Coordinates of C-alpha atoms and ligand atoms in Angstrom, one line a residue:
M1 CA 0.0 0.0 0.0
E2 CA 1.3 3.4 -1.0
Y3 CA 1.0 6.0 1.7
V4 CA 2.1 9.6 1.1
I5 CA 1.9 10.4 4.8
E6 CA 2.1 8.2 7.8
M7 CA 1.9 9.5 11.3
L8 CA 2.5 6.6 13.6
N9 CA 1.7 6.6 17.3
I10 CA 2.0 10.3 17.7
R11 CA 2.0 11.8 21.2
K12 CA 2.0 15.5 21.9
E13 CA 1.8 17.0 25.3
F14 CA 1.2 20.6 26.5
G15 CA 2.6 20.5 30.1
N16 CA 0.6 17.8 31.9
F17 CA -2.1 17.8 29.2
V18 CA -1.9 15.1 26.5
A19 CA -3.4 16.6 23.3
N20 CA -2.4 13.7 21.0
D21 CA -2.2 10.3 22.7
N22 CA -0.8 7.6 20.4
I23 CA -2.6 8.7 17.2
T24 CA -2.0 7.0 13.9
L25 CA -3.0 8.6 10.6
Q26 CA -2.2 7.1 7.2
V27 CA -3.0 9.0 4.0
K28 CA -3.0 7.3 0.6
K29 CA -1.7 9.0 -2.4
G30 CA -4.5 10.7 -4.4
E31 CA -7.2 10.6 -1.7
I32 CA -9.1 13.1 0.3
H33 CA -8.7 12.0 3.9
A34 CA -11.0 13.6 6.4
L35 CA -10.0 14.1 10.0
L36 CA -13.0 14.3 12.3
G37 CA -13.3 14.9 16.1
E38 CA -15.0 17.0 18.7
N39 CA -13.8 20.5 19.6
G40 CA -10.5 20.1 21.4
A41 CA -10.0 16.5 20.2
G42 CA -6.6 17.3 19.0
K43 CA -7.0 17.7 15.2
S44 CA -5.2 21.0 14.7
T45 CA -2.5 19.9 17.1
L46 CA -1.9 16.8 15.0
M47 CA -1.7 18.8 11.8
N48 CA 0.7 21.3 13.4
V49 CA 2.9 18.4 14.2
L50 CA 2.9 17.3 10.6
F51 CA 3.6 20.8 9.4
G52 CA 6.6 21.1 11.7
L53 CA 5.0 23.7 14.1
Y54 CA 5.1 21.3 17.0
Q55 CA 7.6 18.6 17.9
P56 CA 5.9 15.3 19.1
E57 CA 7.0 13.7 22.3
Q58 CA 6.7 10.3 20.7
G59 CA 6.0 8.7 17.3
E60 CA 7.2 8.7 13.8
I61 CA 6.3 10.5 10.6
R62 CA 7.0 9.0 7.2
V63 CA 6.6 10.9 4.0
N64 CA 6.5 8.6 0.9
G65 CA 7.6 5.7 3.1
K66 CA 10.7 7.5 4.4
P67 CA 11.0 8.5 8.1
E68 CA 11.4 12.3 8.4
K69 CA 12.1 14.7 11.2
I70 CA 10.0 17.8 10.5
S71 CA 11.4 20.4 12.8
N72 CA 9.9 23.5 11.1
P73 CA 7.5 24.5 8.3
N74 CA 10.3 25.1 5.8
I75 CA 11.2 21.4 6.1
A76 CA 7.5 20.5 5.6
N77 CA 7.4 22.6 2.5
G78 CA 10.5 21.0 1.2
L79 CA 8.8 17.6 1.7
G80 CA 5.8 18.8 -0.4
I81 CA 3.5 19.4 2.6
G82 CA 1.4 22.6 2.5
M83 CA -1.1 23.9 5.0
V84 CA -4.0 26.3 4.6
H85 CA -4.7 27.6 8.1
Q86 CA -8.1 28.7 9.3
H87 CA -6.9 32.2 10.0
F88 CA -5.3 33.4 6.8
M89 CA -1.8 34.8 6.9
L90 CA -1.9 37.3 4.0
I91 CA -0.7 40.9 3.7
D92 CA -3.6 43.2 3.0
K93 CA -1.7 45.8 1.1
F94 CA 0.0 43.4 -1.3
T95 CA -1.4 42.0 -4.5
V96 CA -2.4 38.4 -5.0
T97 CA 0.9 37.7 -6.8
E98 CA 3.1 39.5 -4.3
N99 CA 1.5 37.4 -1.5
I100 CA 2.0 34.1 -3.4
I101 CA 5.6 34.6 -4.2
L102 CA 6.6 36.2 -0.8
G103 CA 9.7 34.5 0.4
K104 CA 10.2 32.6 -2.8
E105 CA 10.5 35.4 -5.4
I106 CA 11.0 35.1 -9.1
T107 CA 13.9 37.3 -10.1
S108 CA 15.7 38.3 -13.2
G109 CA 18.9 40.3 -13.1
G110 CA 18.6 40.5 -9.3
R111 CA 15.2 42.1 -9.4
I112 CA 11.7 40.7 -8.7
D113 CA 10.1 40.0 -12.0
L114 CA 6.4 40.7 -11.3
K115 CA 5.4 40.1 -14.9
K116 CA 6.9 36.6 -14.9
A117 CA 5.5 35.9 -11.5
E118 CA 2.0 36.9 -12.6
K119 CA 2.2 34.5 -15.5
V120 CA 3.3 31.7 -13.2
V121 CA 0.4 32.5 -10.9
R122 CA -2.0 32.6 -13.8
D123 CA -0.7 29.2 -15.1
I124 CA -1.1 27.5 -11.7
S125 CA -4.6 29.0 -11.1
E126 CA -5.8 27.8 -14.5
R127 CA -4.4 24.3 -14.1
Y128 CA -6.2 23.8 -10.8
G129 CA -9.4 25.8 -11.5
L130 CA -8.6 28.4 -8.9
A131 CA -9.8 31.6 -10.6
V132 CA -8.1 34.7 -9.1
D133 CA -7.0 38.1 -10.4
P134 CA -3.2 38.1 -9.9
K135 CA -3.1 41.9 -9.8
A136 CA -5.9 42.4 -7.2
K137 CA -5.1 43.7 -3.8
I138 CA -5.9 41.3 -0.9
S139 CA -7.9 44.0 0.9
D140 CA -10.2 44.2 -2.2
I141 CA -11.1 40.5 -2.5
S142 CA -13.6 38.3 -0.7
V143 CA -12.7 35.8 2.0
G144 CA -13.3 32.9 -0.5
M145 CA -10.8 34.5 -2.9
Q146 CA -8.3 35.0 -0.1
Q147 CA -8.5 31.3 0.7
R148 CA -7.7 30.6 -3.0
V149 CA -4.6 32.7 -2.6
E150 CA -3.6 30.6 0.4
I151 CA -4.1 27.4 -1.6
L152 CA -2.1 28.9 -4.6
K153 CA 0.7 29.8 -2.2
T154 CA 1.1 26.2 -1.2
L155 CA 0.9 25.0 -4.8
Y156 CA 3.5 27.6 -5.9
R157 CA 5.8 26.1 -3.2
G158 CA 5.3 22.7 -4.7
A159 CA 2.9 21.1 -2.3
E160 CA 1.9 17.6 -3.1
I161 CA 0.0 17.0 0.2
L162 CA -2.4 19.8 1.3
I163 CA -3.7 20.2 4.8
F164 CA -6.9 22.2 5.1
D165 CA -7.9 23.1 8.7
E166 CA -11.6 23.9 8.7
P167 CA -11.5 25.6 5.3
T168 CA -15.3 25.9 5.0
A169 CA -16.0 27.5 8.4
V170 CA -15.5 31.0 7.0
L171 CA -17.1 30.4 3.6
T172 CA -20.6 31.0 2.3
P173 CA -22.5 28.0 0.9
Q174 CA -21.7 29.1 -2.7
E175 CA -18.0 29.4 -1.9
I176 CA -18.1 26.0 -0.1
E177 CA -19.4 24.4 -3.3
E178 CA -16.6 26.0 -5.3
L179 CA -14.0 24.8 -2.8
M180 CA -15.3 21.2 -3.1
Q181 CA -14.8 21.4 -6.8
I182 CA -11.3 22.8 -6.4
M183 CA -10.4 19.9 -4.0
K184 CA -11.7 17.4 -6.6
T185 CA -9.5 19.0 -9.3
L186 CA -6.5 18.9 -7.0
I187 CA -7.0 15.2 -6.5
K188 CA -7.3 14.6 -10.2
E189 CA -4.0 16.4 -10.7
G190 CA -2.4 13.8 -8.3
K191 CA -2.4 15.8 -5.0
S192 CA -3.4 14.3 -1.7
I193 CA -5.6 16.2 0.8
I194 CA -6.1 16.1 4.6
L195 CA -9.4 17.8 5.3
I196 CA -10.6 18.9 8.8
T197 CA -14.2 19.8 8.9
H198 CA -17.1 19.5 11.4
K199 CA -19.6 19.3 8.5
L200 CA -20.5 15.7 8.0
K201 CA -22.2 16.6 4.7
E202 CA -18.9 17.8 3.3
I203 CA -17.1 14.6 4.4
M204 CA -19.7 12.5 2.8
E205 CA -19.5 14.5 -0.4
V206 CA -15.7 14.7 -1.1
A207 CA -13.8 12.4 1.2
D208 CA -12.6 8.9 0.5
R209 CA -11.7 7.9 4.0
C210 CA -12.1 9.4 7.4
T211 CA -10.0 9.1 10.6
V212 CA -11.8 9.8 13.8
I213 CA -10.2 11.0 17.0
R214 CA -11.8 11.5 20.4
K215 CA -10.3 13.3 23.4
G216 CA -6.8 13.0 21.9
K217 CA -7.1 9.3 21.0
G218 CA -7.4 7.6 17.6
I219 CA -10.8 5.8 17.3
G220 CA -10.2 4.4 13.8
T221 CA -10.4 5.0 10.1
V222 CA -13.5 4.3 8.0
N223 CA -14.3 4.2 4.2
I224 CA -16.8 6.9 3.3
S225 CA -18.6 4.6 0.9
E226 CA -19.3 2.2 3.8
T227 CA -20.5 4.7 6.4
N228 CA -23.2 7.4 7.0
P229 CA -23.4 10.7 8.9
N230 CA -25.0 9.1 11.9
E231 CA -22.2 6.5 12.3
L232 CA -19.6 9.2 11.9
A233 CA -21.3 11.4 14.6
N234 CA -21.5 8.4 16.9
L235 CA -17.9 7.5 16.5
M236 CA -16.8 11.0 17.1
V237 CA -18.9 11.8 20.2
G238 CA -19.3 8.3 21.6
R239 CA -23.1 8.5 21.8
E240 CA -26.2 9.1 19.6
V241 CA -26.5 12.6 18.3
V242 CA -29.9 14.2 17.4
F243 CA -29.7 16.3 14.3
K244 CA -33.1 17.9 14.6
T245 CA -33.7 20.1 17.6
E246 CA -36.9 19.5 19.5
K247 CA -38.9 22.5 20.5
K248 CA -42.3 23.6 21.6
P249 CA -44.2 26.3 19.7
S250 CA -43.2 29.8 20.7
N251 CA -45.2 32.0 23.0
P252 CA -44.2 35.5 22.0
K253 CA -45.0 38.4 24.3
Q254 CA -44.1 42.1 24.2
E255 CA -41.7 43.6 21.7
V256 CA -38.1 43.6 23.0
L257 CA -36.1 44.8 19.9
E258 CA -37.7 47.3 17.6
V259 CA -35.6 48.5 14.7
K260 CA -37.0 51.2 12.5
D261 CA -35.7 52.6 9.2
L262 CA -32.1 51.9 10.1
V263 CA -29.3 53.0 7.8
V264 CA -25.7 51.9 8.2
K265 CA -22.6 52.4 6.1
D266 CA -19.8 49.8 5.8
A267 CA -16.1 50.5 6.3
R268 CA -15.8 51.8 2.7
G269 CA -18.6 54.3 3.2
V270 CA -21.2 52.4 1.1
T271 CA -24.7 52.2 2.5
V272 CA -25.3 48.5 3.2
V273 CA -28.2 48.7 5.7
N274 CA -30.8 50.7 3.9
G275 CA -34.0 51.4 5.7
L276 CA -34.2 48.2 7.7
D277 CA -37.3 47.4 9.9
L278 CA -37.3 44.4 12.3
T279 CA -39.1 43.4 15.5
V280 CA -38.1 40.6 17.9
R281 CA -40.5 39.8 20.8
A282 CA -39.9 38.3 24.1
G283 CA -40.2 34.5 23.9
E284 CA -39.3 34.1 20.2
I285 CA -36.3 33.4 18.1
V286 CA -36.0 35.4 14.9
G287 CA -33.5 34.1 12.4
I288 CA -32.0 36.3 9.7
A289 CA -31.3 34.5 6.5
G290 CA -29.3 36.1 3.8
I291 CA -26.3 35.8 1.5
D292 CA -23.2 37.2 3.0
G293 CA -22.7 40.9 2.2
N294 CA -26.3 42.0 2.3
G295 CA -25.8 44.1 5.4
Q296 CA -26.3 41.5 8.2
S297 CA -22.8 42.1 9.8
E298 CA -23.2 45.9 9.8
F299 CA -26.8 45.6 11.1
I300 CA -25.5 43.6 14.1
E301 CA -22.6 45.9 14.7
A302 CA -25.0 48.8 14.7
I303 CA -27.3 47.3 17.3
T304 CA -24.4 46.3 19.6
G305 CA -22.7 49.7 19.2
L306 CA -19.6 48.4 17.4
R307 CA -20.5 50.6 14.4
K308 CA -22.1 54.0 14.2
A309 CA -25.4 54.0 12.3
E310 CA -26.4 56.9 10.1
K311 CA -30.0 57.2 11.0
G312 CA -33.0 55.3 12.3
S313 CA -34.1 53.9 15.6
I314 CA -33.0 50.9 17.7
K315 CA -35.1 50.3 20.7
V316 CA -34.7 47.6 23.3
N317 CA -37.4 47.4 25.9
S318 CA -38.6 50.8 24.6
K319 CA -35.3 52.5 25.3
E320 CA -33.5 54.1 22.4
L321 CA -30.0 52.7 22.0
F322 CA -29.1 54.6 18.9
G323 CA -25.6 56.1 19.3
L324 CA -24.9 54.6 22.7
T325 CA -21.5 53.0 23.6
P326 CA -21.2 49.2 23.5
R327 CA -21.0 49.2 27.3
K328 CA -24.2 51.2 27.7
I329 CA -25.9 48.9 25.3
T330 CA -24.7 45.8 27.1
E331 CA -26.0 47.3 30.4
S332 CA -29.4 47.8 28.7
G333 CA -29.9 44.1 28.5
V334 CA -28.2 43.1 25.2
G335 CA -26.0 40.0 24.9
H336 CA -23.9 39.4 21.9
I337 CA -22.2 36.3 20.5
P338 CA -20.1 37.9 17.9
Q339 CA -19.3 36.6 14.4
D340 CA -15.6 37.2 14.8
R341 CA -14.6 35.7 18.1
H342 CA -11.0 36.8 17.8
K343 CA -11.8 40.5 17.1
H344 CA -14.8 41.0 19.4
G345 CA -15.3 38.0 21.6
L346 CA -12.1 37.3 23.5
V347 CA -8.9 38.9 24.6
L348 CA -6.6 36.0 23.4
N349 CA -3.7 36.9 25.7
Y350 CA -5.9 37.0 28.9
P351 CA -6.6 33.9 30.9
L352 CA -10.0 32.2 30.2
A353 CA -11.2 33.3 33.7
E354 CA -10.8 37.0 32.9
N355 CA -12.4 36.6 29.6
M356 CA -15.5 35.2 31.4
V357 CA -16.0 38.6 33.1
L358 CA -15.1 41.0 30.2
Q359 CA -18.3 43.0 30.6
T360 CA -18.9 42.5 34.3
Y361 CA -15.5 42.7 36.0
Y362 CA -16.2 46.1 37.4
K363 CA -19.3 45.0 39.2
K364 CA -19.9 43.0 42.3
P365 CA -18.9 40.3 43.2
F366 CA -16.0 40.5 40.8
S367 CA -14.9 43.9 41.9
K368 CA -15.2 45.7 45.2
N369 CA -14.1 49.3 45.8
G370 CA -12.2 49.1 42.5
I371 CA -10.3 45.9 43.5
L372 CA -10.7 42.8 41.5
N373 CA -11.8 39.7 43.4
F374 CA -10.0 36.9 41.6
N375 CA -11.6 34.2 43.9
E376 CA -15.0 35.2 42.6
I377 CA -13.8 35.6 39.0
N378 CA -12.2 32.1 39.0
K379 CA -15.2 30.6 40.6
K380 CA -17.5 32.0 38.0
A381 CA -15.2 30.7 35.2
R382 CA -15.1 27.2 36.7
S383 CA -18.8 27.0 36.8
L384 CA -19.2 28.2 33.2
I385 CA -16.5 25.7 32.1
T386 CA -18.4 22.8 33.7
E387 CA -21.8 24.0 32.5
F388 CA -20.9 24.6 28.9
D389 CA -18.4 21.8 28.6
V390 CA -15.5 24.1 27.7
R391 CA -12.5 21.7 27.3
T392 CA -9.5 23.4 28.8
P393 CA -6.7 22.4 31.2
S394 CA -8.0 25.0 33.7
E395 CA -9.5 28.5 34.0
Y396 CA -6.0 29.9 34.0
A397 CA -5.2 28.8 30.5
L398 CA -4.9 31.7 28.0
A399 CA -7.8 32.0 25.7
R400 CA -5.3 31.6 22.8
A401 CA -4.5 28.0 23.9
L402 CA -8.1 26.8 23.6
S403 CA -9.2 25.0 20.5
G404 CA -11.4 27.1 18.2
G405 CA -14.6 25.4 19.1
N406 CA -13.9 25.7 22.8
Q407 CA -13.3 29.4 22.5
Q408 CA -16.7 29.7 21.0
K409 CA -18.3 27.6 23.7
A410 CA -16.7 29.9 26.3
I411 CA -18.2 33.1 24.7
I412 CA -21.6 31.5 24.4
G413 CA -21.5 30.5 28.1
R414 CA -20.6 34.0 29.2
E415 CA -23.3 35.7 27.1
V416 CA -26.1 33.2 28.0
D417 CA -25.1 33.4 31.7
R418 CA -25.5 37.1 31.8
N419 CA -29.2 36.4 31.0
P420 CA -29.8 39.3 28.6
D421 CA -33.3 40.3 27.5
L422 CA -32.1 40.4 23.9
L423 CA -29.5 37.8 22.9
I424 CA -27.9 38.3 19.5
A425 CA -26.2 35.2 18.2
A426 CA -24.1 35.8 15.0
Q427 CA -23.0 32.5 13.4
P428 CA -23.0 31.0 16.9
T429 CA -22.2 27.4 15.9
R430 CA -19.5 28.2 13.4
G431 CA -16.6 25.8 14.0
L432 CA -18.5 23.7 16.5
D433 CA -18.8 19.9 16.4
V434 CA -22.2 18.3 15.9
G435 CA -22.6 17.5 19.7
A436 CA -21.8 21.1 20.6
I437 CA -24.2 22.4 18.0
E438 CA -27.0 20.3 19.4
Y439 CA -26.2 21.7 22.9
I440 CA -26.0 25.4 21.8
H441 CA -29.3 25.1 19.9
K442 CA -30.9 23.7 23.1
R443 CA -29.6 26.7 25.1
L444 CA -30.9 29.2 22.6
I445 CA -34.3 27.7 22.7
E446 CA -34.1 27.6 26.5
Q447 CA -33.4 31.3 26.6
R448 CA -36.5 31.8 24.4
D449 CA -38.6 29.6 26.8
H450 CA -37.5 31.8 29.7
G451 CA -39.1 34.7 27.9
K452 CA -36.0 36.2 26.3
A453 CA -35.8 37.6 22.7
V454 CA -33.2 35.9 20.5
L455 CA -31.9 37.2 17.3
L456 CA -30.0 34.6 15.3
V457 CA -27.9 35.3 12.2
S458 CA -26.6 32.3 10.3
F459 CA -25.4 31.3 6.9
E460 CA -26.5 27.7 7.6
L461 CA -30.1 27.4 6.3
D462 CA -30.5 24.1 8.3
E463 CA -29.8 26.1 11.4
I464 CA -32.2 28.9 10.5
M465 CA -35.0 26.5 9.6
N466 CA -34.5 24.3 12.7
V467 CA -34.1 26.9 15.4
S468 CA -36.1 30.0 14.4
D469 CA -39.7 30.8 15.1
R470 CA -39.8 33.4 12.4
I471 CA -37.4 33.9 9.6
A472 CA -36.5 37.4 8.3
V473 CA -34.8 37.4 4.9
I474 CA -32.3 40.2 4.4
Y475 CA -31.5 41.4 0.9
E476 CA -29.6 44.5 0.0
G477 CA -29.9 46.0 3.5
K478 CA -33.6 45.5 3.9
I479 CA -35.8 42.8 5.4
V480 CA -37.7 41.7 2.2
A481 CA -39.8 38.9 3.8
V482 CA -40.8 37.4 7.1
L483 CA -41.7 33.8 7.0
N484 CA -42.9 30.9 9.2
P485 CA -40.3 28.2 9.0
K486 CA -43.0 25.5 9.0
E487 CA -44.5 27.0 5.8
T488 CA -41.4 27.6 3.8
T489 CA -38.7 25.6 2.1
E490 CA -35.0 26.0 1.6
Q491 CA -35.7 26.6 -2.1
E492 CA -38.1 29.4 -1.4
L493 CA -35.7 30.9 1.1
G494 CA -32.8 30.6 -1.4
L495 CA -34.8 32.5 -4.0
L496 CA -35.8 35.3 -1.7
M497 CA -32.2 35.6 -0.5
A498 CA -31.1 36.0 -4.1
G499 CA -33.6 38.9 -4.5
S500 CA -36.6 37.3 -6.1
S501 CA -39.9 38.8 -5.1
R502 CA -42.2 36.9 -2.8
K503 CA -44.6 36.0 -5.6
E504 CA -41.9 34.6 -7.8
A505 CA -40.4 32.6 -4.9
G506 CA -43.6 30.8 -4.0
E507 CA -46.9 31.0 -2.1
E508 CA -47.5 33.9 0.1
T509 CA -47.0 32.9 3.7
H510 CA -48.5 34.5 6.7
V511 CA -46.9 34.7 10.0
Ligands
ATP1 N1 -0.4 25.8 22.6 C1 -1.1 25.1 23.5 N2 -0.9 25.2 24.8 C2 -1.7 24.5 25.7 N3 -2.8 23.7 25.3 C3 -3.1 23.6 24.0 C4 -2.3 24.3 23.0 N4 -2.8 24.1 21.8 C5 -3.8 23.3 22.0 N5 -4.0 23.0 23.3 C6 -5.0 22.1 23.9 O1 -5.0 20.9 23.2 C7 -6.3 20.4 22.9 C8 -6.5 20.1 21.5 O2 -6.6 21.3 20.8 P1 -6.7 21.4 19.2 O3 -6.6 22.8 18.8 O4 -5.8 20.4 18.6 O5 -8.3 20.9 19.0 P2 -9.1 20.7 17.7 O6 -9.4 19.2 17.6 O7 -8.5 21.3 16.5 O8 -10.5 21.4 18.1 P3 -11.5 22.4 17.2 O9 -12.4 21.6 16.4 O10 -12.2 23.1 18.3 O11 -10.6 23.3 16.4 C9 -7.3 21.5 23.5 O12 -7.8 21.1 24.7 C10 -6.4 22.7 23.6 O13 -6.8 23.5 24.8
MG2 MG1 -8.8 23.0 15.4

């Protein structure tokens, strides 16, 4: 059997904590090999070992059958291993080509030959079906495009084995479809791929085999043609997972959030929220469905005070919040699970405990006469860690050291625990494993059943359909339809999101 990569009995420790415990991963040439496991199971750690970012305490790595010591990423590159990280590492002010050749420039007569480099980039991009504009600046292109640049960067360096760490977590459904095609083309051209994703649908669609790890230990490898999503979920979590969230009908009461004629500009000064009206009542979950870039991010930023709105009214419990600071807004009963957890959710270099009181540290019992009470702060953190199953060595660990999904669980715990009247959840389950998604959905519904208003923004139509009591479709900065999830379909939603009128999209529905 020809394996391009063999990781045999790998052990990686962080202090007393064993992140990889005797894991074996064998990748065949020309296959897409999925790596599946709960948040914190040790997937990224294992890939960082392969890419030379971490040194294992035990185990052996073989590339094309030959034992290798991969002590840094340059050596990994030299062996034909490339990695596309979840957080891109591109320079905004540089062009696509400049980013791709960075550190491995094409020169003629001692100077960088951009013309020649652009041609090389164009050739690779055509060969693998990765359409990009070699001259475009990174700051001007979409996230999906930026990811293509990261892929091209690895191909330009001669990668034969590509590692993708949760590549679809930041993409829209359309971009995900394109990436799946790109991966298939890469395989046809003889590359091998290791794919980390929490989306079982994606694994079923593109992968040949899947290795499952649970709490740092290898559970086994299965052929995708002989398995199904339920079995994969069970292997990963070690119990049955329910994919559909059970909930009682909603019992909406008074209006909590009332937005009227809101206008918001984006960072470039373009009006992206354009006369938006929306109401969310106590005891209901309103889901916002829309294609990325239709104003949903700026809308949420305006409500939470992270972005200044131009005009309109934002009332919570009849109190006008327009123009208030984020802290005032928080104190008025608004909780926020932000879309970008690194920018707005956590201070990565603070311990987890301090992150759990980011909005409340100056209040009792966490602070008294201006002095922080760390006993109380740590106690609060420990109780949230237990309740929300945040997998971390302790409350003292830096937020940075938590796995992506566990960072997200920590933020959700903190926001839900503050018990706000209005809870805004923006892409709350992004990067979470199926078990954690199930749990988060239950908690959102529980908030609703306690009479709170919940505003959910998500690109996952499944999630919008399953969790919401009403669905508001956003298009070009306006709410163009409000639907009852029981009386609509993903098809109808898709059409409305793309700008079709309600009549074209299907039957009129009443909510
Ligand atoms: N640099 C580090 N220092 C200490 N602990 C770490 C470090 N990196 C990872 N860990 C711990 O190792 C465990 C595995 O983390 P890893 O990032 O590999 O998980 P993962 O499977 O990729 O999860 P996710 O799906 O959430 O991304 C986690 O419990 C994490 O807290
Ligand atoms: Mg990870």
